[in-house]
Amino acid sequence: MKTVNLTFTLILSLITSIIAQQKTFDNYILLKPDRVFDGQQMHAGWWVLIKGSRIEAAGEPNSITVPSSVKIIELKGQTVMPGMIEGHSHLFLHPYNQTSWNNQVLNESRAERTARAVNHAKATLMAGFTTVRDLGTEGAAYDDVGLREAIKKGVIPGPRMLVATRAIVATGSYGPKSNVAEASVITGGEEADGIDGITRVVRSQIGHGADVVKLYADYRWGENGTTQPTFTEAELKIAVEVAKSSGRIVAVHSGTEEGMRRSIAAGVTTIEHGDGGTPLLFKLMKEKGIALCPTLAATEAIFTYAGWKKGTDPEPESVTHKREIFKEAMQAGVTICMGGDVGVFDHGDNAREMLLMVDYGMKPIDVLKSATSVNATVFQLNDLGNIKSTYIADIIAVEGNPAEDIKAVKQVKMVMKDGVIY
């Protein structure tokens, strides 16, 4: 009997050892590219060692202890960099030249919009964007929370998501609208007014799973459809106070000078679009540590849909203005987030914004930072956006050197999220 037990113990020990060795083999991956952008700077000849879902080490080959059993991936001619972070996305929208925003909100079923969002999530991940800040479902309620959870559980492939759920708008300011006064029409955001009303809605959205609180500080509700401020400074301040007390960041849509002034005074985290920016406002943003997400690609896309041919036709005044405020923001030292307002244009083409940032005057290396370490810092993603020991292994490889030619970020050859290669 003792012999049988001893034999059984030896067999069990052997099996356990084999399994452990197999796990060790599967657990370690060594990336050997030509260069590594670590979220801060480019390093020629670096290697990256991954253990499970985390980065074990990154640096010169002689600084890394490589396990005897490791999966080695040769990436000749390629740059390894952190998985990119999309700063302004709407996975539940698709390009407006396919279907107008009004018709998407009013006429596409929630099932169709979710089905599209699943495809958009996969396209985003495969384009090298392993994280997105999704700033509103635009009429699809809290379905972004469900999408986020489905991705977390591995039901579908997609980026990790920071979601804003319904977004918050002032009553009567947002669309869609009907000419029939008595008609009950779905709204693209959740309406709220006053200190009590906004407090309740911010808390409600957080309770429903919002990672980010998104508000519209101005919109096209003025005379003849002009863009005018919506929330008062006091209303914005209470939204920020409530959101930040729960650890949430606050994103504010703003395209007017007064809307931006109120948002800055309220202490928001980011201002989206920022078309009303002035040197004084950008100076205040710099002083208060408020970042700008300029959404250059969305502006150009809208004019393209209207018939503008870039490079052939004269540049629309709004596009020229966007160039000017982008440069003014950089000159003021404002933190620039990479975010294109994807959904206005195709998901998976997120890097379009990065190419425009260079076109508008930003250095390629700074654009790479914006899409990785800068966005991670602004969005409070403490273990993402950099390639360094203990950080989450969200890593991509692109053909060429994007610090020399930013178009390389569109040549994605490998996507890894949580240590898993997709």
PDB file of N, CA, C and O in Angstrom, residues 315-357:
ATOM      1  N   GLU A 315      -9.018  75.528 -48.073  1.00  0.00           N
ATOM      2  CA  GLU A 315      -9.327  75.002 -46.745  1.00  0.00           C
ATOM      3  C   GLU A 315     -10.484  75.782 -46.127  1.00  0.00           C
ATOM      4  O   GLU A 315     -10.452  77.009 -46.099  1.00  0.00           O
ATOM      5  N   PRO A 316     -11.514  75.085 -45.621  1.00  0.00           N
ATOM      6  CA  PRO A 316     -12.625  75.776 -44.954  1.00  0.00           C
ATOM      7  C   PRO A 316     -12.123  76.600 -43.771  1.00  0.00           C
ATOM      8  O   PRO A 316     -11.145  76.241 -43.108  1.00  0.00           O
ATOM      9  N   GLU A 317     -12.812  77.690 -43.490  1.00  0.00           N
ATOM     10  CA  GLU A 317     -12.411  78.583 -42.412  1.00  0.00           C
ATOM     11  C   GLU A 317     -12.327  77.859 -41.072  1.00  0.00           C
ATOM     12  O   GLU A 317     -11.428  78.111 -40.270  1.00  0.00           O
ATOM     13  N   SER A 318     -13.270  76.944 -40.831  1.00  0.00           N
ATOM     14  CA  SER A 318     -13.274  76.220 -39.557  1.00  0.00           C
ATOM     15  C   SER A 318     -12.051  75.315 -39.409  1.00  0.00           C
ATOM     16  O   SER A 318     -11.535  75.132 -38.297  1.00  0.00           O
ATOM     17  N   VAL A 319     -11.595  74.733 -40.514  1.00  0.00           N
ATOM     18  CA  VAL A 319     -10.406  73.889 -40.466  1.00  0.00           C
ATOM     19  C   VAL A 319      -9.166  74.748 -40.206  1.00  0.00           C
ATOM     20  O   VAL A 319      -8.302  74.394 -39.394  1.00  0.00           O
ATOM     21  N   THR A 320      -9.078  75.887 -40.876  1.00  0.00           N
ATOM     22  CA  THR A 320      -7.961  76.815 -40.649  1.00  0.00           C
ATOM     23  C   THR A 320      -7.952  77.287 -39.194  1.00  0.00           C
ATOM     24  O   THR A 320      -6.889  77.370 -38.552  1.00  0.00           O
ATOM     25  N   HIS A 321      -9.145  77.579 -38.678  1.00  0.00           N
ATOM     26  CA  HIS A 321      -9.259  78.002 -37.274  1.00  0.00           C
ATOM     27  C   HIS A 321      -8.787  76.903 -36.336  1.00  0.00           C
ATOM     28  O   HIS A 321      -8.109  77.163 -35.330  1.00  0.00           O
ATOM     29  N   LYS A 322      -9.116  75.662 -36.673  1.00  0.00           N
ATOM     30  CA  LYS A 322      -8.695  74.528 -35.849  1.00  0.00           C
ATOM     31  C   LYS A 322      -7.169  74.433 -35.804  1.00  0.00           C
ATOM     32  O   LYS A 322      -6.577  74.161 -34.753  1.00  0.00           O
ATOM     33  N   ARG A 323      -6.529  74.651 -36.951  1.00  0.00           N
ATOM     34  CA  ARG A 323      -5.072  74.654 -36.999  1.00  0.00           C
ATOM     35  C   ARG A 323      -4.506  75.714 -36.049  1.00  0.00           C
ATOM     36  O   ARG A 323      -3.549  75.471 -35.317  1.00  0.00           O
ATOM     37  N   GLU A 324      -5.115  76.895 -36.081  1.00  0.00           N
ATOM     38  CA  GLU A 324      -4.624  78.013 -35.284  1.00  0.00           C
ATOM     39  C   GLU A 324      -4.755  77.742 -33.791  1.00  0.00           C
ATOM     40  O   GLU A 324      -3.810  77.967 -33.022  1.00  0.00           O
ATOM     41  N   ILE A 325      -5.918  77.247 -33.369  1.00  0.00           N
ATOM     42  CA  ILE A 325      -6.098  77.027 -31.931  1.00  0.00           C
ATOM     43  C   ILE A 325      -5.251  75.853 -31.440  1.00  0.00           C
ATOM     44  O   ILE A 325      -4.791  75.844 -30.293  1.00  0.00           O
ATOM     45  N   PHE A 326      -5.022  74.877 -32.307  1.00  0.00           N
ATOM     46  CA  PHE A 326      -4.160  73.747 -31.945  1.00  0.00           C
ATOM     47  C   PHE A 326      -2.747  74.257 -31.658  1.00  0.00           C
ATOM     48  O   PHE A 326      -2.128  73.884 -30.647  1.00  0.00           O
ATOM     49  N   LYS A 327      -2.251  75.125 -32.520  1.00  0.00           N
ATOM     50  CA  LYS A 327      -0.915  75.692 -32.317  1.00  0.00           C
ATOM     51  C   LYS A 327      -0.877  76.574 -31.072  1.00  0.00           C
ATOM     52  O   LYS A 327       0.094  76.556 -30.308  1.00  0.00           O
ATOM     53  N   GLU A 328      -1.942  77.358 -30.856  1.00  0.00           N
ATOM     54  CA  GLU A 328      -1.995  78.219 -29.668  1.00  0.00           C
ATOM     55  C   GLU A 328      -1.973  77.392 -28.381  1.00  0.00           C
ATOM     56  O   GLU A 328      -1.304  77.752 -27.402  1.00  0.00           O
ATOM     57  N   ALA A 329      -2.697  76.277 -28.402  1.00  0.00           N
ATOM     58  CA  ALA A 329      -2.726  75.399 -27.224  1.00  0.00           C
ATOM     59  C   ALA A 329      -1.344  74.815 -26.960  1.00  0.00           C
ATOM     60  O   ALA A 329      -0.885  74.756 -25.809  1.00  0.00           O
ATOM     61  N   MET A 330      -0.663  74.370 -28.020  1.00  0.00           N
ATOM     62  CA  MET A 330       0.691  73.825 -27.849  1.00  0.00           C
ATOM     63  C   MET A 330       1.648  74.892 -27.335  1.00  0.00           C
ATOM     64  O   MET A 330       2.461  74.629 -26.448  1.00  0.00           O
ATOM     65  N   GLN A 331       1.552  76.101 -27.899  1.00  0.00           N
ATOM     66  CA  GLN A 331       2.436  77.197 -27.473  1.00  0.00           C
ATOM     67  C   GLN A 331       2.225  77.539 -26.007  1.00  0.00           C
ATOM     68  O   GLN A 331       3.163  77.917 -25.302  1.00  0.00           O
ATOM     69  N   ALA A 332       0.981  77.378 -25.526  1.00  0.00           N
ATOM     70  CA  ALA A 332       0.675  77.667 -24.120  1.00  0.00           C
ATOM     71  C   ALA A 332       1.096  76.536 -23.196  1.00  0.00           C
ATOM     72  O   ALA A 332       1.051  76.681 -21.970  1.00  0.00           O
ATOM     73  N   GLY A 333       1.503  75.420 -23.772  1.00  0.00           N
ATOM     74  CA  GLY A 333       1.927  74.277 -22.956  1.00  0.00           C
ATOM     75  C   GLY A 333       0.790  73.435 -22.432  1.00  0.00           C
ATOM     76  O   GLY A 333       0.965  72.658 -21.486  1.00  0.00           O
ATOM     77  N   VAL A 334      -0.393  73.549 -23.067  1.00  0.00           N
ATOM     78  CA  VAL A 334      -1.546  72.745 -22.654  1.00  0.00           C
ATOM     79  C   VAL A 334      -1.281  71.272 -22.955  1.00  0.00           C
ATOM     80  O   VAL A 334      -0.723  70.924 -24.008  1.00  0.00           O
ATOM     81  N   THR A 335      -1.671  70.400 -22.053  1.00  0.00           N
ATOM     82  CA  THR A 335      -1.582  68.961 -22.305  1.00  0.00           C
ATOM     83  C   THR A 335      -2.565  68.597 -23.407  1.00  0.00           C
ATOM     84  O   THR A 335      -3.750  68.923 -23.327  1.00  0.00           O
ATOM     85  N   ILE A 336      -2.063  67.921 -24.441  1.00  0.00           N
ATOM     86  CA  ILE A 336      -2.894  67.539 -25.584  1.00  0.00           C
ATOM     87  C   ILE A 336      -3.167  66.040 -25.537  1.00  0.00           C
ATOM     88  O   ILE A 336      -2.238  65.225 -25.561  1.00  0.00           O
ATOM     89  N   CYS A 337      -4.439  65.681 -25.462  1.00  0.00           N
ATOM     90  CA  CYS A 337      -4.850  64.278 -25.536  1.00  0.00           C
ATOM     91  C   CYS A 337      -5.097  63.891 -26.988  1.00  0.00           C
ATOM     92  O   CYS A 337      -5.609  64.689 -27.770  1.00  0.00           O
ATOM     93  N   MET A 338      -4.724  62.669 -27.333  1.00  0.00           N
ATOM     94  CA  MET A 338      -5.032  62.167 -28.662  1.00  0.00           C
ATOM     95  C   MET A 338      -6.439  61.586 -28.646  1.00  0.00           C
ATOM     96  O   MET A 338      -6.714  60.623 -27.946  1.00  0.00           O
ATOM     97  N   GLY A 339      -7.329  62.186 -29.413  1.00  0.00           N
ATOM     98  CA  GLY A 339      -8.698  61.690 -29.511  1.00  0.00           C
ATOM     99  C   GLY A 339      -9.373  62.315 -30.708  1.00  0.00           C
ATOM    100  O   GLY A 339      -9.395  63.539 -30.837  1.00  0.00           O
ATOM    101  N   GLY A 340      -9.901  61.490 -31.591  1.00  0.00           N
ATOM    102  CA  GLY A 340     -10.392  62.017 -32.860  1.00  0.00           C
ATOM    103  C   GLY A 340     -11.881  62.178 -32.994  1.00  0.00           C
ATOM    104  O   GLY A 340     -12.351  62.640 -34.023  1.00  0.00           O
ATOM    105  N   ASP A 341     -12.674  61.761 -31.964  1.00  0.00           N
ATOM    106  CA  ASP A 341     -14.133  61.713 -32.091  1.00  0.00           C
ATOM    107  C   ASP A 341     -14.527  60.644 -33.111  1.00  0.00           C
ATOM    108  O   ASP A 341     -15.326  60.856 -34.016  1.00  0.00           O
ATOM    109  N   VAL A 342     -13.927  59.466 -32.915  1.00  0.00           N
ATOM    110  CA  VAL A 342     -14.170  58.347 -33.826  1.00  0.00           C
ATOM    111  C   VAL A 342     -15.630  57.913 -33.724  1.00  0.00           C
ATOM    112  O   VAL A 342     -16.200  57.852 -32.639  1.00  0.00           O
ATOM    113  N   GLY A 343     -16.195  57.599 -34.831  1.00  0.00           N
ATOM    114  CA  GLY A 343     -17.633  57.365 -34.948  1.00  0.00           C
ATOM    115  C   GLY A 343     -18.176  58.379 -35.925  1.00  0.00           C
ATOM    116  O   GLY A 343     -19.007  58.056 -36.775  1.00  0.00           O
ATOM    117  N   VAL A 344     -17.654  59.609 -35.847  1.00  0.00           N
ATOM    118  CA  VAL A 344     -17.898  60.580 -36.911  1.00  0.00           C
ATOM    119  C   VAL A 344     -17.222  60.067 -38.177  1.00  0.00           C
ATOM    120  O   VAL A 344     -17.734  60.230 -39.278  1.00  0.00           O
ATOM    121  N   PHE A 345     -16.065  59.419 -38.023  1.00  0.00           N
ATOM    122  CA  PHE A 345     -15.396  58.720 -39.120  1.00  0.00           C
ATOM    123  C   PHE A 345     -15.167  57.276 -38.677  1.00  0.00           C
ATOM    124  O   PHE A 345     -15.541  56.891 -37.563  1.00  0.00           O
ATOM    125  N   ASP A 346     -14.573  56.472 -39.531  1.00  0.00           N
ATOM    126  CA  ASP A 346     -14.531  55.019 -39.330  1.00  0.00           C
ATOM    127  C   ASP A 346     -13.736  54.578 -38.114  1.00  0.00           C
ATOM    128  O   ASP A 346     -12.597  55.011 -37.901  1.00  0.00           O
ATOM    129  N   HIS A 347     -14.326  53.683 -37.336  1.00  0.00           N
ATOM    130  CA  HIS A 347     -13.603  52.983 -36.285  1.00  0.00           C
ATOM    131  C   HIS A 347     -12.552  52.088 -36.942  1.00  0.00           C
ATOM    132  O   HIS A 347     -12.806  51.459 -37.966  1.00  0.00           O
ATOM    133  N   GLY A 348     -11.388  52.044 -36.342  1.00  0.00           N
ATOM    134  CA  GLY A 348     -10.264  51.333 -36.951  1.00  0.00           C
ATOM    135  C   GLY A 348      -9.342  52.280 -37.696  1.00  0.00           C
ATOM    136  O   GLY A 348      -8.191  51.942 -37.965  1.00  0.00           O
ATOM    137  N   ASP A 349      -9.864  53.471 -38.012  1.00  0.00           N
ATOM    138  CA  ASP A 349      -9.046  54.507 -38.643  1.00  0.00           C
ATOM    139  C   ASP A 349      -8.668  55.566 -37.602  1.00  0.00           C
ATOM    140  O   ASP A 349      -8.444  56.728 -37.931  1.00  0.00           O
ATOM    141  N   ASN A 350      -8.604  55.144 -36.342  1.00  0.00           N
ATOM    142  CA  ASN A 350      -8.328  56.067 -35.231  1.00  0.00           C
ATOM    143  C   ASN A 350      -7.046  56.863 -35.425  1.00  0.00           C
ATOM    144  O   ASN A 350      -6.968  58.026 -35.025  1.00  0.00           O
ATOM    145  N   ALA A 351      -6.039  56.234 -36.039  1.00  0.00           N
ATOM    146  CA  ALA A 351      -4.742  56.891 -36.198  1.00  0.00           C
ATOM    147  C   ALA A 351      -4.803  58.086 -37.134  1.00  0.00           C
ATOM    148  O   ALA A 351      -3.836  58.856 -37.217  1.00  0.00           O
ATOM    149  N   ARG A 352      -5.913  58.280 -37.816  1.00  0.00           N
ATOM    150  CA  ARG A 352      -6.079  59.456 -38.664  1.00  0.00           C
ATOM    151  C   ARG A 352      -5.812  60.734 -37.861  1.00  0.00           C
ATOM    152  O   ARG A 352      -5.210  61.693 -38.360  1.00  0.00           O
ATOM    153  N   GLU A 353      -6.262  60.746 -36.610  1.00  0.00           N
ATOM    154  CA  GLU A 353      -6.050  61.913 -35.752  1.00  0.00           C
ATOM    155  C   GLU A 353      -4.554  62.159 -35.516  1.00  0.00           C
ATOM    156  O   GLU A 353      -4.101  63.319 -35.500  1.00  0.00           O
ATOM    157  N   MET A 354      -3.782  61.109 -35.363  1.00  0.00           N
ATOM    158  CA  MET A 354      -2.359  61.248 -35.091  1.00  0.00           C
ATOM    159  C   MET A 354      -1.614  61.849 -36.281  1.00  0.00           C
ATOM    160  O   MET A 354      -0.727  62.691 -36.118  1.00  0.00           O
ATOM    161  N   LEU A 355      -2.017  61.447 -37.479  1.00  0.00           N
ATOM    162  CA  LEU A 355      -1.401  62.009 -38.676  1.00  0.00           C
ATOM    163  C   LEU A 355      -1.716  63.499 -38.802  1.00  0.00           C
ATOM    164  O   LEU A 355      -0.857  64.301 -39.177  1.00  0.00           O
ATOM    165  N   LEU A 356      -2.943  63.869 -38.437  1.00  0.00           N
ATOM    166  CA  LEU A 356      -3.322  65.280 -38.503  1.00  0.00           C
ATOM    167  C   LEU A 356      -2.609  66.102 -37.434  1.00  0.00           C
ATOM    168  O   LEU A 356      -2.263  67.269 -37.659  1.00  0.00           O
ATOM    169  N   MET A 357      -2.385  65.523 -36.279  1.00  0.00           N
ATOM    170  CA  MET A 357      -1.658  66.245 -35.222  1.00  0.00           C
ATOM    171  C   MET A 357      -0.266  66.636 -35.705  1.00  0.00           C
ATOM    172  O   MET A 357       0.221  67.743 -35.424  1.00  0.00           O
TER     173      MET A 357
END
